[in-house]
Amino acid sequence: MKRTIGIVLIYSAAVLIMLSILIMVGVINVRFKYTTAAFG
């Protein structure tokens, strides 16, 4: 039982990290597009 809980925790942590990285990349891409549009 404890092992399954640990696996679930690791999976949820990995999913959270992936989501945060994707959100950061998306925000950076949007900002880059806006800055290039503003300057270009």
Backbone atoms as SQL, in Angstrom:
CREATE TABLE atoms (id INTEGER PRIMARY KEY, chain TEXT, resi INTEGER, resn TEXT, atom TEXT, x REAL, y REAL, z REAL);
INSERT INTO atoms VALUES
  (1, 'A', 1, 'MET', 'N', 0.838, -1.207, 0.000),
  (2, 'A', 1, 'MET', 'CA', 0.000, 0.000, 0.000),
  (3, 'A', 1, 'MET', 'C', 0.874, 1.259, 0.000),
  (4, 'A', 2, 'LYS', 'N', 1.884, 1.265, 0.854),
  (5, 'A', 2, 'LYS', 'CA', 2.761, 2.439, 0.899),
  (6, 'A', 2, 'LYS', 'C', 3.485, 2.629, -0.431),
  (7, 'A', 3, 'ARG', 'N', 3.860, 1.515, -1.057),
  (8, 'A', 3, 'ARG', 'CA', 4.580, 1.604, -2.332),
  (9, 'A', 3, 'ARG', 'C', 3.703, 2.263, -3.392),
  (10, 'A', 4, 'THR', 'N', 2.443, 1.878, -3.467),
  (11, 'A', 4, 'THR', 'CA', 1.545, 2.476, -4.465),
  (12, 'A', 4, 'THR', 'C', 1.367, 3.959, -4.186),
  (13, 'A', 5, 'ILE', 'N', 1.266, 4.330, -2.911),
  (14, 'A', 5, 'ILE', 'CA', 1.119, 5.753, -2.566),
  (15, 'A', 5, 'ILE', 'C', 2.359, 6.519, -3.019),
  (16, 'A', 6, 'GLY', 'N', 3.543, 5.946, -2.818),
  (17, 'A', 6, 'GLY', 'CA', 4.783, 6.600, -3.249),
  (18, 'A', 6, 'GLY', 'C', 4.823, 6.769, -4.756),
  (19, 'A', 7, 'ILE', 'N', 4.407, 5.719, -5.486),
  (20, 'A', 7, 'ILE', 'CA', 4.404, 5.799, -6.956),
  (21, 'A', 7, 'ILE', 'C', 3.440, 6.889, -7.409),
  (22, 'A', 8, 'VAL', 'N', 2.267, 6.953, -6.782),
  (23, 'A', 8, 'VAL', 'CA', 1.280, 7.979, -7.141),
  (24, 'A', 8, 'VAL', 'C', 1.841, 9.365, -6.858),
  (25, 'A', 9, 'LEU', 'N', 2.525, 9.524, -5.723),
  (26, 'A', 9, 'LEU', 'CA', 3.118, 10.822, -5.378),
  (27, 'A', 9, 'LEU', 'C', 4.162, 11.216, -6.409),
  (28, 'A', 10, 'ILE', 'N', 5.018, 10.262, -6.804),
  (29, 'A', 10, 'ILE', 'CA', 6.071, 10.556, -7.789),
  (30, 'A', 10, 'ILE', 'C', 5.435, 10.944, -9.124),
  (31, 'A', 11, 'TYR', 'N', 4.407, 10.194, -9.529),
  (32, 'A', 11, 'TYR', 'CA', 3.742, 10.504, -10.802),
  (33, 'A', 11, 'TYR', 'C', 3.089, 11.881, -10.770),
  (34, 'A', 12, 'SER', 'N', 2.402, 12.195, -9.661),
  (35, 'A', 12, 'SER', 'CA', 1.741, 13.503, -9.561),
  (36, 'A', 12, 'SER', 'C', 2.772, 14.620, -9.548),
  (37, 'A', 13, 'ALA', 'N', 3.903, 14.419, -8.873),
  (38, 'A', 13, 'ALA', 'CA', 4.961, 15.434, -8.849),
  (39, 'A', 13, 'ALA', 'C', 5.520, 15.638, -10.250),
  (40, 'A', 14, 'ALA', 'N', 5.743, 14.543, -10.985),
  (41, 'A', 14, 'ALA', 'CA', 6.272, 14.647, -12.350),
  (42, 'A', 14, 'ALA', 'C', 5.283, 15.386, -13.247),
  (43, 'A', 15, 'VAL', 'N', 3.995, 15.091, -13.102),
  (44, 'A', 15, 'VAL', 'CA', 2.969, 15.758, -13.918),
  (45, 'A', 15, 'VAL', 'C', 2.931, 17.250, -13.593),
  (46, 'A', 16, 'LEU', 'N', 3.031, 17.583, -12.302),
  (47, 'A', 16, 'LEU', 'CA', 3.022, 18.995, -11.901),
  (48, 'A', 16, 'LEU', 'C', 4.223, 19.723, -12.478),
  (49, 'A', 17, 'ILE', 'N', 5.394, 19.085, -12.438),
  (50, 'A', 17, 'ILE', 'CA', 6.611, 19.713, -12.977),
  (51, 'A', 17, 'ILE', 'C', 6.456, 19.921, -14.483),
  (52, 'A', 18, 'MET', 'N', 5.939, 18.910, -15.181),
  (53, 'A', 18, 'MET', 'CA', 5.745, 19.033, -16.630),
  (54, 'A', 18, 'MET', 'C', 4.772, 20.171, -16.946),
  (55, 'A', 19, 'LEU', 'N', 3.679, 20.259, -16.192),
  (56, 'A', 19, 'LEU', 'CA', 2.696, 21.317, -16.423),
  (57, 'A', 19, 'LEU', 'C', 3.306, 22.689, -16.185),
  (58, 'A', 20, 'SER', 'N', 4.080, 22.811, -15.110),
  (59, 'A', 20, 'SER', 'CA', 4.689, 24.117, -14.810),
  (60, 'A', 20, 'SER', 'C', 5.675, 24.511, -15.901),
  (61, 'A', 21, 'ILE', 'N', 6.445, 23.527, -16.414),
  (62, 'A', 21, 'ILE', 'CA', 7.404, 23.824, -17.488),
  (63, 'A', 21, 'ILE', 'C', 6.645, 24.248, -18.745),
  (64, 'A', 22, 'LEU', 'N', 5.570, 23.533, -19.074),
  (65, 'A', 22, 'LEU', 'CA', 4.782, 23.878, -20.262),
  (66, 'A', 22, 'LEU', 'C', 4.186, 25.275, -20.132),
  (67, 'A', 23, 'ILE', 'N', 3.675, 25.596, -18.949),
  (68, 'A', 23, 'ILE', 'CA', 3.083, 26.927, -18.730),
  (69, 'A', 23, 'ILE', 'C', 4.154, 27.997, -18.859),
  (70, 'A', 24, 'MET', 'N', 5.339, 27.753, -18.276),
  (71, 'A', 24, 'MET', 'CA', 6.433, 28.728, -18.366),
  (72, 'A', 24, 'MET', 'C', 6.827, 28.947, -19.823),
  (73, 'A', 25, 'VAL', 'N', 6.970, 27.852, -20.581),
  (74, 'A', 25, 'VAL', 'CA', 7.349, 27.959, -21.997),
  (75, 'A', 25, 'VAL', 'C', 6.275, 28.727, -22.764),
  (76, 'A', 26, 'GLY', 'N', 5.009, 28.439, -22.484),
  (77, 'A', 26, 'GLY', 'CA', 3.920, 29.140, -23.156),
  (78, 'A', 26, 'GLY', 'C', 3.932, 30.622, -22.841),
  (79, 'A', 27, 'VAL', 'N', 4.147, 30.973, -21.577),
  (80, 'A', 27, 'VAL', 'CA', 4.183, 32.390, -21.184),
  (81, 'A', 27, 'VAL', 'C', 5.353, 33.089, -21.859),
  (82, 'A', 28, 'ILE', 'N', 6.519, 32.426, -21.886),
  (83, 'A', 28, 'ILE', 'CA', 7.703, 33.029, -22.519),
  (84, 'A', 28, 'ILE', 'C', 7.449, 33.214, -24.015),
  (85, 'A', 29, 'ASN', 'N', 6.834, 32.218, -24.662),
  (86, 'A', 29, 'ASN', 'CA', 6.543, 32.328, -26.095),
  (87, 'A', 29, 'ASN', 'C', 5.581, 33.480, -26.365),
  (88, 'A', 30, 'VAL', 'N', 4.542, 33.607, -25.554),
  (89, 'A', 30, 'VAL', 'CA', 3.562, 34.685, -25.747),
  (90, 'A', 30, 'VAL', 'C', 4.240, 36.037, -25.550),
  (91, 'A', 31, 'ARG', 'N', 5.059, 36.157, -24.504),
  (92, 'A', 31, 'ARG', 'CA', 5.757, 37.420, -24.257),
  (93, 'A', 31, 'ARG', 'C', 6.712, 37.734, -25.400),
  (94, 'A', 32, 'PHE', 'N', 7.411, 36.715, -25.898),
  (95, 'A', 32, 'PHE', 'CA', 8.348, 36.928, -27.001),
  (96, 'A', 32, 'PHE', 'C', 7.604, 37.416, -28.237),
  (97, 'A', 33, 'LYS', 'N', 6.463, 36.798, -28.528),
  (98, 'A', 33, 'LYS', 'CA', 5.663, 37.227, -29.687),
  (99, 'A', 33, 'LYS', 'C', 5.201, 38.671, -29.513),
  (100, 'A', 34, 'TYR', 'N', 4.731, 38.999, -28.305),
  (101, 'A', 34, 'TYR', 'CA', 4.246, 40.363, -28.065),
  (102, 'A', 34, 'TYR', 'C', 5.379, 41.375, -28.188),
  (103, 'A', 35, 'THR', 'N', 6.559, 41.051, -27.644),
  (104, 'A', 35, 'THR', 'CA', 7.686, 41.992, -27.704),
  (105, 'A', 35, 'THR', 'C', 8.154, 42.157, -29.146),
  (106, 'A', 36, 'THR', 'N', 8.232, 41.055, -29.892),
  (107, 'A', 36, 'THR', 'CA', 8.664, 41.155, -31.288),
  (108, 'A', 36, 'THR', 'C', 7.633, 41.943, -32.096),
  (109, 'A', 37, 'ALA', 'N', 6.353, 41.754, -31.806),
  (110, 'A', 37, 'ALA', 'CA', 5.311, 42.504, -32.512),
  (111, 'A', 37, 'ALA', 'C', 5.394, 43.985, -32.147),
  (112, 'A', 38, 'ALA', 'N', 5.702, 44.279, -30.889),
  (113, 'A', 38, 'ALA', 'CA', 5.772, 45.674, -30.448),
  (114, 'A', 38, 'ALA', 'C', 6.986, 46.374, -31.062),
  (115, 'A', 39, 'PHE', 'N', 8.120, 45.654, -31.128),
  (116, 'A', 39, 'PHE', 'CA', 9.349, 46.283, -31.642),
  (117, 'A', 39, 'PHE', 'C', 9.451, 46.166, -33.157),
  (118, 'A', 40, 'GLY', 'N', 8.886, 45.084, -33.724),
  (119, 'A', 40, 'GLY', 'CA', 9.015, 44.874, -35.156),
  (120, 'A', 40, 'GLY', 'C', 7.869, 45.498, -35.896);
